[in-house]
Short mmCIF file of C-alpha atoms in Angstrom, two decimals:
data_model
loop_
_atom_site.label_atom_id
_atom_site.label_comp_id
_atom_site.label_asym_id
_atom_site.label_seq_id
_atom_site.Cartn_x
_atom_site.Cartn_y
_atom_site.Cartn_z
CA MET E 1 -0.07 -0.14 0.08
CA PRO E 2 1.30 3.26 -0.76
CA GLN E 3 2.21 6.04 1.26
CA ARG E 4 0.64 9.03 1.71
CA ARG E 5 1.60 12.26 1.52
CA MET E 6 2.11 14.47 4.50
CA PHE E 7 2.12 17.74 2.06
CA LEU E 8 0.24 18.84 -0.23
CA GLU E 9 1.92 18.69 -4.37
CA ARG E 10 4.08 22.32 -4.52
CA ARG E 11 2.38 23.26 -8.16
CA SER E 12 -1.82 22.81 -6.76
CA TYR E 13 0.07 24.44 -3.41
CA ARG E 14 1.29 27.47 -5.00
CA MET E 15 -2.14 27.15 -7.09
CA ARG E 16 -3.96 28.15 -4.11
CA ARG E 17 -1.36 30.91 -2.67
CA MET E 18 -2.11 32.24 -5.77
CA MET E 19 -5.81 32.47 -5.64
CA ASP E 20 -5.11 33.75 -1.96
CA ALA E 21 -3.25 36.67 -3.15
CA LEU E 22 -6.47 37.29 -5.96
CA ARG E 23 -8.46 37.60 -3.54
CA PHE E 24 -6.27 40.16 -1.37
CA LEU E 25 -6.29 41.76 -3.98
CA PRO E 26 -9.26 44.73 -3.05
CA LEU E 27 -8.65 45.25 0.98
CA ILE E 28 -4.92 45.88 -0.36
CA GLY E 29 -6.08 48.62 -2.62
CA LEU E 30 -8.95 50.17 0.30
CA CYS E 31 -6.51 50.39 2.37
CA LEU E 32 -3.86 52.30 -0.13
CA TRP E 33 -6.81 54.35 -1.50
CA MET E 34 -6.79 55.38 2.49
CA VAL E 35 -3.85 56.84 2.34
CA PRO E 36 -4.81 60.10 1.29
CA LEU E 37 -6.55 60.22 4.14
CA LEU E 38 -3.25 60.51 6.93
CA TRP E 39 -2.03 63.36 4.66
CA PRO E 40 -1.98 66.77 6.72
CA LEU E 41 -5.02 69.48 5.89
CA PRO E 42 -4.72 72.48 5.63
CA GLU E 43 -5.32 73.96 7.55
CA ALA E 44 -2.88 72.12 10.37
CA GLY E 45 -1.07 74.83 10.54
CA ASN E 46 2.28 74.74 9.74
CA THR E 47 2.29 71.92 7.10
CA ASP E 48 2.26 72.31 3.94
CA PRO E 49 -0.77 70.47 2.33
CA MET E 50 -0.93 67.53 0.02
CA PRO E 51 -1.39 69.36 -3.82
CA MET E 52 -4.60 67.24 -5.38
CA SER E 53 -2.48 66.68 -8.69
CA VAL E 54 -0.14 64.51 -5.93
CA ALA E 55 -3.09 63.13 -4.66
CA LEU E 56 -5.03 61.75 -7.88
CA LYS E 57 -1.69 60.74 -8.93
CA TYR E 58 -1.28 58.48 -6.21
CA LEU E 59 -4.79 57.11 -6.69
CA PHE E 60 -4.74 56.37 -10.00
CA GLY E 61 -1.46 54.86 -9.63
CA VAL E 62 -2.52 52.69 -6.89
CA TRP E 63 -5.35 51.85 -9.10
CA LEU E 64 -2.82 50.87 -12.06
CA ALA E 65 -0.39 49.00 -9.69
CA LEU E 66 -4.06 46.91 -9.07
CA VAL E 67 -4.84 46.06 -12.37
CA VAL E 68 -2.03 44.85 -13.38
CA MET E 69 -0.58 42.48 -10.82
CA ALA E 70 -4.45 41.37 -11.08
CA TRP E 71 -3.87 40.45 -14.93
CA ALA E 72 -0.76 38.82 -13.55
CA LEU E 73 -1.72 37.14 -11.34
CA TRP E 74 -4.67 35.58 -13.46
CA ARG E 75 -2.14 35.06 -16.50
CA TYR E 76 0.00 32.97 -13.84
CA THR E 77 -2.90 30.81 -12.44
CA ARG E 78 -4.96 30.97 -15.99
CA GLY E 79 -1.42 29.27 -17.25
CA GLN E 80 -1.10 26.77 -14.42
CA ALA E 81 -4.67 25.88 -14.40
CA GLU E 82 -4.49 25.36 -17.94
CA ALA E 83 -1.04 22.82 -17.94
CA ASP E 84 -2.83 20.38 -14.88
CA ALA E 85 -5.78 19.71 -17.80
CA ALA E 86 -3.29 18.88 -20.41
CA GLN E 87 -1.30 16.28 -17.97
CA GLY E 88 -4.88 14.39 -17.14
CA PRO E 89 -5.75 12.82 -14.51
CA SER E 90 -3.62 9.53 -15.02
CA ASP E 91 -0.56 11.31 -14.69
CA ARG E 92 -1.40 13.11 -11.31
CA ALA E 93 -2.80 10.21 -9.51
CA ALA E 94 0.79 8.68 -9.70
#
């Protein structure tokens, strides 16, 4: 009787972690979009306020980075899923 493996296969483990990263992206985006709330306000006194152009560049940059990360993770997981499907069920059982 073959001995059962204690750990997941490396490929399925990586696929699950990539899917977890995809699910976590909206939360990361929400946290990064709240960063401008921490910037100094104009009526704070002796600190210079953050220009609106910088704030808009920051928000657009965060949005663009999230889109690129989601696309890259999606491409990676899609490639792994296609490779698993091409192997077939008989090869994975061995």
